[in-house]
Amino acid sequence: MERTFAILKPDAVERNFSGKILERIESQGFKIVAMKRTLLSKAQAEGFYDVHKERPFFPSMTSTMSSGPVVLLVLEKENAIADWRKLMGATNPADAEAGTIRKDFAENIERNSVHGSDATETAAFEMSYFFSQTEIH
Ligand code: ATP
Ligand code: MG
């Protein structure tokens, strides 16, 4: 069993897609082992996306991530990290495969509805950034 960290981003929550996306997650065999609806501060979003701090889109992307409520998730499944990335689809929804969440829900490359960890180490960092051990069951 593997765990990954996911976010339903402000654009998805704002347009009332939380339920539809959670339904896809559960129907694809992921267990939701932690879940929290919250509003990120700009500083929290900057800390979370620290690896991207030199990228030109960093100021705008962290403002977007803190522009409205999000749903933070820890998902558990065999191959959870790769399988969740596959279900999300490509970063740019224009490149995302049919049937992926980003293809079906994302507005553009920045407002792309969902986040997923990209490796074991980033998943561990991201989970611990938002959840304590006692919040994951
Ligand atoms: P995430 O980390 O959110 O799961 P990702 O791993 O598919 O997405 P990253 O390269 O890590 O993509 O980029 C992080 C986020 O930054 C993207 O999800 C997107 O919201 C934003 N982003 C990435 N590239 C661009 C861009 N060229 N213009 C605007 N925003 C971008
Ligand atoms: Mg990423």
Coordinates of N, CA and C and ligand atoms in Angstrom, one line a residue:
M1 N 0.8 -1.2 0.0 CA 0.0 0.0 0.0 C 0.9 1.3 0.0
E2 N 0.4 2.2 -0.8 CA 1.2 3.5 -0.9 C 0.2 4.7 -0.6
R3 N 0.8 5.7 -0.1 CA -0.1 6.9 0.1 C 0.4 8.1 -0.7
T4 N -0.5 8.9 -1.2 CA -0.1 10.1 -1.9 C -1.0 11.3 -1.4
F5 N -0.5 12.5 -1.7 CA -1.2 13.7 -1.2 C -1.9 14.4 -2.4
A6 N -3.1 14.8 -2.2 CA -3.9 15.4 -3.3 C -4.6 16.7 -2.8
I7 N -4.8 17.6 -3.7 CA -5.6 18.8 -3.4 C -6.7 19.0 -4.5
L8 N -7.9 19.2 -4.0 CA -8.9 19.7 -5.0 C -8.8 21.2 -4.9
K9 N -8.3 21.8 -6.0 CA -7.9 23.2 -6.0 C -9.1 24.2 -6.0
P10 N -8.8 25.5 -5.7 CA -9.9 26.5 -5.6 C -10.9 26.5 -6.8
D11 N -10.3 26.3 -8.0 CA -11.2 26.4 -9.2 C -12.3 25.3 -9.1
A12 N -11.8 24.1 -8.7 CA -12.8 23.0 -8.6 C -13.8 23.1 -7.5
V13 N -13.3 23.5 -6.3 CA -14.2 23.7 -5.2 C -15.2 24.8 -5.5
E14 N -14.7 25.9 -6.0 CA -15.6 27.1 -6.4 C -16.7 26.7 -7.3
R15 N -16.4 25.8 -8.3 CA -17.5 25.4 -9.2 C -18.3 24.2 -8.8
N16 N -18.2 23.8 -7.5 CA -18.9 22.7 -6.9 C -18.6 21.3 -7.5
F17 N -17.4 21.1 -7.9 CA -17.0 19.8 -8.4 C -16.3 18.9 -7.4
S18 N -16.3 19.3 -6.1 CA -15.7 18.5 -5.1 C -16.3 17.1 -5.1
G19 N -17.6 17.0 -5.0 CA -18.3 15.7 -4.9 C -18.0 14.8 -6.1
K20 N -18.1 15.4 -7.3 CA -17.8 14.6 -8.6 C -16.4 14.1 -8.6
I21 N -15.4 14.9 -8.2 CA -14.0 14.4 -8.2 C -13.8 13.4 -7.1
L22 N -14.4 13.6 -5.9 CA -14.2 12.6 -4.8 C -14.8 11.2 -5.3
E23 N -15.9 11.3 -6.0 CA -16.6 10.1 -6.5 C -15.6 9.3 -7.5
R24 N -14.9 10.1 -8.3 CA -14.0 9.4 -9.2 C -12.8 8.8 -8.4
I25 N -12.4 9.5 -7.4 CA -11.3 9.0 -6.6 C -11.7 7.7 -5.9
E26 N -12.8 7.6 -5.3 CA -13.3 6.4 -4.6 C -13.6 5.3 -5.6
S27 N -14.2 5.6 -6.7 CA -14.6 4.6 -7.6 C -13.4 4.0 -8.3
Q28 N -12.2 4.7 -8.3 CA -11.0 4.1 -8.9 C -10.2 3.3 -7.8
G29 N -10.8 3.1 -6.7 CA -10.1 2.2 -5.7 C -9.2 2.9 -4.7
F30 N -9.2 4.2 -4.7 CA -8.4 4.9 -3.6 C -9.2 5.0 -2.3
K31 N -8.6 4.8 -1.2 CA -9.2 5.1 0.1 C -8.8 6.5 0.5
I32 N -9.8 7.3 0.9 CA -9.5 8.6 1.5 C -9.2 8.4 2.9
V33 N -7.9 8.5 3.3 CA -7.5 8.3 4.7 C -7.3 9.5 5.5
A34 N -7.4 10.7 4.8 CA -7.4 12.0 5.5 C -8.1 13.0 4.6
M35 N -8.9 13.9 5.2 CA -9.5 14.9 4.3 C -9.8 16.2 5.2
K36 N -9.6 17.3 4.6 CA -9.8 18.6 5.3 C -10.1 19.7 4.3
R37 N -11.2 20.4 4.5 CA -11.5 21.6 3.7 C -11.0 22.8 4.4
T38 N -10.2 23.6 3.7 CA -9.6 24.8 4.3 C -9.3 25.8 3.3
L39 N -8.8 27.0 3.8 CA -8.4 28.1 2.9 C -6.9 28.3 3.1
L40 N -6.1 28.1 2.1 CA -4.6 28.3 2.3 C -4.3 29.8 2.3
S41 N -3.4 30.2 3.2 CA -2.8 31.5 3.1 C -1.8 31.6 1.9
K42 N -1.5 32.7 1.5 CA -0.5 32.9 0.4 C 0.8 32.3 0.9
A43 N 1.2 32.5 2.2 CA 2.4 31.9 2.7 C 2.4 30.4 2.7
Q44 N 1.3 29.8 3.1 CA 1.2 28.4 3.1 C 1.3 27.8 1.6
A45 N 0.7 28.5 0.7 CA 0.8 28.0 -0.7 C 2.3 28.2 -1.2
E46 N 2.9 29.3 -0.8 CA 4.3 29.5 -1.2 C 5.2 28.4 -0.6
G47 N 5.0 28.0 0.6 CA 5.8 27.0 1.3 C 5.6 25.6 0.7
F48 N 4.3 25.4 0.3 CA 4.0 24.1 -0.3 C 4.6 23.9 -1.7
Y49 N 4.6 25.0 -2.5 CA 5.2 24.9 -3.8 C 6.6 25.5 -3.9
D50 N 7.3 25.4 -2.8 CA 8.7 26.0 -2.7 C 9.6 25.6 -3.8
V51 N 9.4 24.3 -4.3 CA 10.3 23.8 -5.4 C 10.1 24.7 -6.7
H52 N 9.0 25.4 -6.8 CA 8.7 26.2 -8.0 C 9.0 27.6 -7.8
K53 N 9.7 28.0 -6.7 CA 9.8 29.5 -6.4 C 10.5 30.3 -7.4
E54 N 11.3 29.7 -8.2 CA 12.0 30.5 -9.3 C 11.3 30.5 -10.6
R55 N 10.2 29.8 -10.7 CA 9.4 29.7 -12.0 C 8.6 31.0 -12.2
P56 N 8.5 31.4 -13.5 CA 7.8 32.7 -13.7 C 6.3 32.7 -13.3
F57 N 5.7 31.5 -13.2 CA 4.3 31.4 -12.9 C 4.1 31.4 -11.3
F58 N 5.1 31.3 -10.5 CA 5.0 31.1 -9.1 C 4.1 32.2 -8.4
P59 N 4.3 33.5 -8.6 CA 3.4 34.5 -7.9 C 2.0 34.3 -8.2
S60 N 1.7 34.1 -9.5 CA 0.3 34.0 -9.9 C -0.3 32.6 -9.4
M61 N 0.4 31.6 -9.5 CA -0.1 30.3 -9.1 C -0.3 30.2 -7.6
T62 N 0.6 30.8 -6.8 CA 0.3 30.7 -5.4 C -0.8 31.7 -5.0
S63 N -1.0 32.7 -5.7 CA -2.2 33.6 -5.5 C -3.5 32.8 -5.8
T64 N -3.5 32.1 -6.9 CA -4.6 31.3 -7.3 C -4.9 30.2 -6.3
M65 N -3.9 29.6 -5.8 CA -4.0 28.5 -4.8 C -4.6 29.0 -3.5
S66 N -4.4 30.3 -3.2 CA -4.9 30.8 -1.9 C -6.1 31.7 -2.2
S67 N -6.8 31.6 -3.3 CA -7.9 32.5 -3.7 C -9.2 32.0 -3.2
G68 N -9.3 30.8 -2.7 CA -10.6 30.2 -2.3 C -10.3 28.9 -1.6
P69 N -11.4 28.3 -1.0 CA -11.2 27.0 -0.2 C -10.7 25.9 -1.1
V70 N -10.0 25.0 -0.5 CA -9.5 23.8 -1.1 C -9.9 22.6 -0.3
V71 N -9.8 21.4 -0.9 CA -9.9 20.2 -0.1 C -8.6 19.4 -0.2
L72 N -8.0 19.2 1.0 CA -6.7 18.5 1.1 C -7.0 17.0 1.4
L73 N -6.3 16.1 0.8 CA -6.5 14.7 0.9 C -5.3 13.9 1.0
V74 N -5.3 12.8 1.8 CA -4.3 11.7 1.7 C -5.1 10.5 1.1
L75 N -4.5 10.0 0.0 CA -5.2 8.8 -0.7 C -4.3 7.6 -0.5
E76 N -4.9 6.5 -0.3 CA -4.2 5.2 -0.2 C -4.6 4.2 -1.2
K77 N -3.6 3.5 -1.7 CA -3.9 2.5 -2.8 C -2.6 1.9 -3.2
E78 N -2.6 0.7 -3.8 CA -1.3 0.2 -4.4 C -1.0 1.2 -5.5
N79 N 0.3 1.6 -5.6 CA 0.7 2.5 -6.7 C 0.0 3.8 -6.6
A80 N -0.4 4.3 -5.5 CA -1.2 5.5 -5.3 C -0.6 6.7 -6.0
I81 N 0.7 6.9 -5.9 CA 1.3 8.1 -6.5 C 1.1 8.2 -8.0
A82 N 1.5 7.1 -8.7 CA 1.4 7.1 -10.2 C 0.0 7.0 -10.6
D83 N -0.8 6.2 -9.9 CA -2.2 6.0 -10.3 C -3.0 7.3 -10.2
W84 N -2.7 8.1 -9.1 CA -3.4 9.4 -9.0 C -3.0 10.4 -10.0
R85 N -1.7 10.4 -10.4 CA -1.2 11.3 -11.4 C -1.9 10.9 -12.8
K86 N -2.1 9.6 -13.0 CA -2.7 9.2 -14.2 C -4.2 9.6 -14.3
L87 N -4.9 9.5 -13.1 CA -6.3 9.9 -13.1 C -6.4 11.4 -13.2
M88 N -5.4 12.1 -12.7 CA -5.5 13.6 -12.9 C -5.3 14.1 -14.3
G89 N -4.4 13.5 -15.0 CA -4.1 13.9 -16.4 C -3.0 14.9 -16.4
A90 N -2.6 15.3 -17.7 CA -1.5 16.3 -17.9 C -1.8 17.6 -17.2
T91 N -0.7 18.3 -16.8 CA -0.7 19.6 -16.2 C -1.6 20.6 -16.9
N92 N -1.4 20.6 -18.3 CA -2.2 21.5 -19.1 C -3.4 20.7 -19.6
P93 N -4.6 21.1 -19.3 CA -5.8 20.3 -19.7 C -5.9 20.1 -21.2
A94 N -5.3 21.0 -21.9 CA -5.3 20.9 -23.4 C -4.6 19.6 -23.9
D95 N -3.6 19.2 -23.0 CA -2.8 18.0 -23.4 C -3.4 16.7 -22.6
A96 N -4.4 16.9 -21.8 CA -4.8 15.8 -20.9 C -5.6 14.7 -21.7
E97 N -5.4 13.5 -21.4 CA -6.2 12.4 -22.1 C -7.6 12.4 -21.7
A98 N -8.5 11.9 -22.6 CA -9.9 11.7 -22.4 C -10.1 10.9 -21.1
G99 N -11.1 11.3 -20.3 CA -11.4 10.5 -19.1 C -10.6 11.0 -17.9
T100 N -9.7 11.8 -18.0 CA -8.9 12.3 -16.9 C -9.7 13.5 -16.2
I101 N -9.4 13.7 -15.0 CA -10.0 14.8 -14.2 C -9.7 16.2 -14.8
R102 N -8.5 16.4 -15.2 CA -8.1 17.7 -15.8 C -8.8 17.9 -17.1
K103 N -8.9 16.8 -17.9 CA -9.5 17.0 -19.2 C -11.0 17.4 -19.0
D104 N -11.6 16.8 -18.0 CA -13.1 17.0 -17.8 C -13.4 18.2 -17.0
F105 N -12.5 18.7 -16.1 CA -12.9 19.7 -15.2 C -12.0 21.0 -15.2
A106 N -10.7 20.8 -15.6 CA -9.8 22.0 -15.5 C -10.1 23.1 -16.5
E107 N -9.9 24.3 -16.1 CA -10.1 25.5 -17.0 C -8.9 25.8 -17.8
N108 N -7.7 25.8 -17.2 CA -6.5 26.1 -18.0 C -5.3 25.5 -17.2
I109 N -4.1 25.8 -17.7 CA -2.9 25.2 -17.0 C -2.7 25.6 -15.6
E110 N -3.2 26.8 -15.2 CA -3.1 27.2 -13.8 C -4.3 26.8 -13.0
R111 N -5.4 27.0 -13.5 CA -6.7 26.6 -12.8 C -7.0 25.2 -13.3
N112 N -6.1 24.2 -12.8 CA -6.2 22.8 -13.3 C -6.8 21.8 -12.4
S113 N -7.6 22.3 -11.4 CA -8.5 21.5 -10.6 C -7.9 20.6 -9.5
V114 N -6.8 20.0 -9.8 CA -6.3 19.0 -8.8 C -4.7 19.1 -8.7
H115 N -4.2 18.7 -7.6 CA -2.8 18.5 -7.4 C -2.5 17.0 -7.0
G116 N -1.4 16.5 -7.4 CA -0.9 15.2 -6.9 C 0.6 15.2 -6.7
S117 N 1.0 14.5 -5.7 CA 2.5 14.4 -5.4 C 3.1 13.6 -6.6
D118 N 4.4 14.0 -6.9 CA 5.1 13.3 -8.0 C 6.1 12.3 -7.7
A119 N 6.3 12.0 -6.4 CA 7.3 11.0 -6.0 C 7.1 10.7 -4.5
T120 N 7.8 9.6 -4.0 CA 7.7 9.2 -2.7 C 8.1 10.3 -1.7
E121 N 9.2 11.0 -2.0 CA 9.7 12.0 -1.0 C 8.8 13.2 -1.0
T122 N 8.3 13.6 -2.2 CA 7.4 14.8 -2.2 C 6.1 14.4 -1.5
A123 N 5.6 13.2 -1.7 CA 4.4 12.8 -1.0 C 4.5 12.8 0.5
A124 N 5.6 12.4 1.0 CA 5.9 12.4 2.5 C 5.9 13.9 3.0
F125 N 6.6 14.7 2.2 CA 6.7 16.1 2.6 C 5.3 16.8 2.6
E126 N 4.6 16.5 1.5 CA 3.3 17.2 1.3 C 2.3 16.8 2.4
M127 N 2.2 15.5 2.6 CA 1.3 15.0 3.7 C 1.6 15.6 5.0
S128 N 2.9 15.6 5.4 CA 3.3 16.1 6.7 C 3.1 17.7 6.8
Y129 N 3.1 18.3 5.6 CA 2.9 19.8 5.6 C 1.5 20.2 6.1
F130 N 0.6 19.3 5.8 CA -0.8 19.6 6.2 C -1.5 18.7 7.2
F131 N -1.0 17.5 7.4 CA -1.6 16.6 8.3 C -0.6 16.0 9.3
S132 N -1.1 15.8 10.5 CA -0.3 15.1 11.5 C -0.7 13.6 11.5
Q133 N 0.1 12.8 12.0 CA -0.1 11.3 12.0 C -1.5 11.0 12.6
T134 N -1.9 11.7 13.6 CA -3.2 11.4 14.3 C -4.4 11.8 13.4
E135 N -4.2 12.5 12.3 CA -5.3 12.9 11.4 C -5.4 11.9 10.2
I136 N -4.6 10.9 10.1 CA -4.6 10.0 9.0 C -5.0 8.6 9.5
H137 N -6.2 8.1 8.9 CA -6.7 6.8 9.4 C -7.2 6.0 8.2
Ligands
ATP1 P1 0.7 19.8 -9.3 O1 2.0 19.9 -8.7 O2 -0.3 20.9 -8.9 O3 0.1 18.4 -9.1 P2 1.9 19.2 -11.9 O4 2.8 18.4 -11.1 O5 1.1 18.6 -13.0 O6 0.8 19.9 -10.9 P3 3.9 21.3 -11.8 O7 4.9 21.4 -12.9 O8 4.3 20.7 -10.5 O9 2.6 20.5 -12.4 O10 3.2 22.7 -11.6 C1 2.6 23.0 -10.4 C2 1.4 23.8 -10.7 O11 1.8 25.1 -11.2 C3 0.5 23.3 -11.8 O12 -0.5 22.4 -11.4 C4 -0.2 24.5 -12.3 O13 -1.3 24.9 -11.5 C5 0.9 25.6 -12.2 N1 1.6 25.7 -13.4 C6 2.5 24.9 -14.0 N2 3.0 25.3 -15.1 C7 2.4 26.5 -15.4 C8 2.4 27.5 -16.4 N3 3.2 27.4 -17.4 N4 1.6 28.6 -16.3 C9 0.8 28.7 -15.2 N5 0.7 27.9 -14.2 C10 1.5 26.8 -14.3
MG2 MG 3.8 19.1 -9.3

